Amino acid sequence: MTRRFAPSAAELAQLEDGVVERLALDWRASASRGEKQAYGVAHMLEVELRRRVRGRRAEQSPPPASAPRPWWKFWHARQAPSVPGSP
């Protein structure tokens, strides 16, 4: 087996998403072939990739329309319009 080194945090920050994905796939393949240290490196790269994707999705999602009501006021129903002739 060839001895490879995992990218440092600074190097990882400079890599594009496609490169991180390719590295994660390569390291995962090495782990499946029995390279002991490859599992941890593959996991680190996959976590970084998920973090990046999650950040992009959060930037793209619209802000909530209105603030949710406090959980302890769930029993406070909104006032229903009064119906004439009802007791």
mmCIF file of N, CA and C in Angstrom, residues 13-55:
data_model
loop_
_atom_site.group_PDB
_atom_site.id
_atom_site.type_symbol
_atom_site.label_atom_id
_atom_site.label_comp_id
_atom_site.label_asym_id
_atom_site.label_seq_id
_atom_site.Cartn_x
_atom_site.Cartn_y
_atom_site.Cartn_z
ATOM 1 N N ALA A 13 -9.636 23.512 3.462
ATOM 2 C CA ALA A 13 -10.439 24.718 3.242
ATOM 3 C C ALA A 13 -10.215 25.288 1.844
ATOM 4 N N GLN A 14 -9.052 25.059 1.268
ATOM 5 C CA GLN A 14 -8.728 25.607 -0.047
ATOM 6 C C GLN A 14 -9.221 24.726 -1.197
ATOM 7 N N LEU A 15 -9.597 23.495 -0.906
ATOM 8 C CA LEU A 15 -10.029 22.578 -1.949
ATOM 9 C C LEU A 15 -11.464 22.844 -2.361
ATOM 10 N N GLU A 16 -11.748 22.618 -3.637
ATOM 11 C CA GLU A 16 -13.110 22.758 -4.134
ATOM 12 C C GLU A 16 -13.933 21.537 -3.732
ATOM 13 N N ASP A 17 -15.242 21.678 -3.790
ATOM 14 C CA ASP A 17 -16.135 20.601 -3.370
ATOM 15 C C ASP A 17 -15.930 19.329 -4.186
ATOM 16 N N GLY A 18 -15.738 19.458 -5.481
ATOM 17 C CA GLY A 18 -15.536 18.283 -6.333
ATOM 18 C C GLY A 18 -14.280 17.519 -5.963
ATOM 19 N N VAL A 19 -13.240 18.236 -5.612
ATOM 20 C CA VAL A 19 -11.979 17.599 -5.222
ATOM 21 C C VAL A 19 -12.150 16.879 -3.887
ATOM 22 N N VAL A 20 -12.853 17.519 -2.951
ATOM 23 C CA VAL A 20 -13.092 16.890 -1.643
ATOM 24 C C VAL A 20 -13.919 15.621 -1.835
ATOM 25 N N GLU A 21 -14.913 15.679 -2.715
ATOM 26 C CA GLU A 21 -15.742 14.499 -2.972
ATOM 27 C C GLU A 21 -14.919 13.360 -3.571
ATOM 28 N N ARG A 22 -14.045 13.688 -4.530
ATOM 29 C CA ARG A 22 -13.203 12.669 -5.157
ATOM 30 C C ARG A 22 -12.240 12.058 -4.142
ATOM 31 N N LEU A 23 -11.648 12.906 -3.291
ATOM 32 C CA LEU A 23 -10.743 12.405 -2.256
ATOM 33 C C LEU A 23 -11.481 11.489 -1.275
ATOM 34 N N ALA A 24 -12.695 11.879 -0.905
ATOM 35 C CA ALA A 24 -13.472 11.050 0.017
ATOM 36 C C ALA A 24 -13.760 9.688 -0.603
ATOM 37 N N LEU A 25 -14.096 9.669 -1.877
ATOM 38 C CA LEU A 25 -14.352 8.391 -2.552
ATOM 39 C C LEU A 25 -13.087 7.536 -2.623
ATOM 40 N N ASP A 26 -11.951 8.170 -2.921
ATOM 41 C CA ASP A 26 -10.688 7.433 -2.979
ATOM 42 C C ASP A 26 -10.315 6.843 -1.624
ATOM 43 N N TRP A 27 -10.451 7.655 -0.569
ATOM 44 C CA TRP A 27 -10.104 7.180 0.765
ATOM 45 C C TRP A 27 -11.088 6.102 1.226
ATOM 46 N N ARG A 28 -12.358 6.238 0.868
ATOM 47 C CA ARG A 28 -13.349 5.223 1.244
ATOM 48 C C ARG A 28 -13.032 3.904 0.545
ATOM 49 N N ALA A 29 -12.590 3.975 -0.720
ATOM 50 C CA ALA A 29 -12.209 2.756 -1.437
ATOM 51 C C ALA A 29 -11.002 2.110 -0.769
ATOM 52 N N SER A 30 -10.041 2.918 -0.324
ATOM 53 C CA SER A 30 -8.881 2.371 0.381
ATOM 54 C C SER A 30 -9.292 1.710 1.690
ATOM 55 N N ALA A 31 -10.244 2.319 2.374
ATOM 56 C CA ALA A 31 -10.728 1.740 3.629
ATOM 57 C C ALA A 31 -11.420 0.409 3.373
ATOM 58 N N SER A 32 -12.147 0.300 2.273
ATOM 59 C CA SER A 32 -12.833 -0.961 1.984
ATOM 60 C C SER A 32 -11.856 -2.068 1.590
ATOM 61 N N ARG A 33 -10.658 -1.669 1.165
ATOM 62 C CA ARG A 33 -9.626 -2.657 0.846
ATOM 63 C C ARG A 33 -8.809 -3.043 2.076
ATOM 64 N N GLY A 34 -9.117 -2.441 3.237
ATOM 65 C CA GLY A 34 -8.469 -2.852 4.475
ATOM 66 C C GLY A 34 -7.421 -1.908 5.025
ATOM 67 N N GLU A 35 -7.216 -0.752 4.434
ATOM 68 C CA GLU A 35 -6.245 0.204 4.962
ATOM 69 C C GLU A 35 -6.844 0.840 6.222
ATOM 70 N N LYS A 36 -6.197 0.602 7.348
ATOM 71 C CA LYS A 36 -6.780 0.965 8.639
ATOM 72 C C LYS A 36 -6.992 2.477 8.818
ATOM 73 N N GLN A 37 -6.018 3.280 8.480
ATOM 74 C CA GLN A 37 -6.138 4.721 8.688
ATOM 75 C C GLN A 37 -7.062 5.383 7.671
ATOM 76 N N ALA A 38 -7.361 4.720 6.592
ATOM 77 C CA ALA A 38 -8.172 5.326 5.533
ATOM 78 C C ALA A 38 -9.602 5.578 5.981
ATOM 79 N N TYR A 39 -10.118 4.761 6.883
ATOM 80 C CA TYR A 39 -11.497 4.939 7.336
ATOM 81 C C TYR A 39 -11.683 6.316 7.984
ATOM 82 N N GLY A 40 -10.779 6.674 8.878
ATOM 83 C CA GLY A 40 -10.889 7.958 9.571
ATOM 84 C C GLY A 40 -10.745 9.141 8.633
ATOM 85 N N VAL A 41 -9.835 9.033 7.685
ATOM 86 C CA VAL A 41 -9.626 10.124 6.728
ATOM 87 C C VAL A 41 -10.861 10.266 5.834
ATOM 88 N N ALA A 42 -11.395 9.136 5.365
ATOM 89 C CA ALA A 42 -12.589 9.179 4.523
ATOM 90 C C ALA A 42 -13.749 9.802 5.290
ATOM 91 N N HIS A 43 -13.887 9.437 6.538
ATOM 92 C CA HIS A 43 -14.959 9.994 7.358
ATOM 93 C C HIS A 43 -14.781 11.505 7.510
ATOM 94 N N MET A 44 -13.562 11.956 7.765
ATOM 95 C CA MET A 44 -13.295 13.386 7.917
ATOM 96 C C MET A 44 -13.666 14.146 6.645
ATOM 97 N N LEU A 45 -13.302 13.596 5.493
ATOM 98 C CA LEU A 45 -13.608 14.248 4.225
ATOM 99 C C LEU A 45 -15.110 14.269 3.953
ATOM 100 N N GLU A 46 -15.798 13.183 4.282
ATOM 101 C CA GLU A 46 -17.247 13.131 4.086
ATOM 102 C C GLU A 46 -17.970 14.121 5.001
ATOM 103 N N VAL A 47 -17.494 14.264 6.222
ATOM 104 C CA VAL A 47 -18.083 15.231 7.146
ATOM 105 C C VAL A 47 -17.892 16.650 6.618
ATOM 106 N N GLU A 48 -16.704 16.946 6.117
ATOM 107 C CA GLU A 48 -16.438 18.273 5.550
ATOM 108 C C GLU A 48 -17.346 18.543 4.357
ATOM 109 N N LEU A 49 -17.532 17.558 3.517
ATOM 110 C CA LEU A 49 -18.393 17.725 2.347
ATOM 111 C C LEU A 49 -19.838 17.974 2.776
ATOM 112 N N ARG A 50 -20.331 17.217 3.761
ATOM 113 C CA ARG A 50 -21.702 17.434 4.253
ATOM 114 C C ARG A 50 -21.841 18.819 4.883
ATOM 115 N N ARG A 51 -20.816 19.283 5.594
ATOM 116 C CA ARG A 51 -20.861 20.607 6.211
ATOM 117 C C ARG A 51 -20.985 21.685 5.147
ATOM 118 N N ARG A 52 -20.234 21.544 4.059
ATOM 119 C CA ARG A 52 -20.290 22.519 2.976
ATOM 120 C C ARG A 52 -21.647 22.528 2.296
ATOM 121 N N VAL A 53 -22.191 21.350 2.033
ATOM 122 C CA VAL A 53 -23.498 21.258 1.373
ATOM 123 C C VAL A 53 -24.579 21.842 2.273
ATOM 124 N N ARG A 54 -24.526 21.526 3.558
ATOM 125 C CA ARG A 54 -25.506 22.048 4.506
ATOM 126 C C ARG A 54 -25.444 23.575 4.561
ATOM 127 N N GLY A 55 -24.241 24.142 4.513
ATOM 128 C CA GLY A 55 -24.086 25.596 4.533
ATOM 129 C C GLY A 55 -24.677 26.249 3.296
#
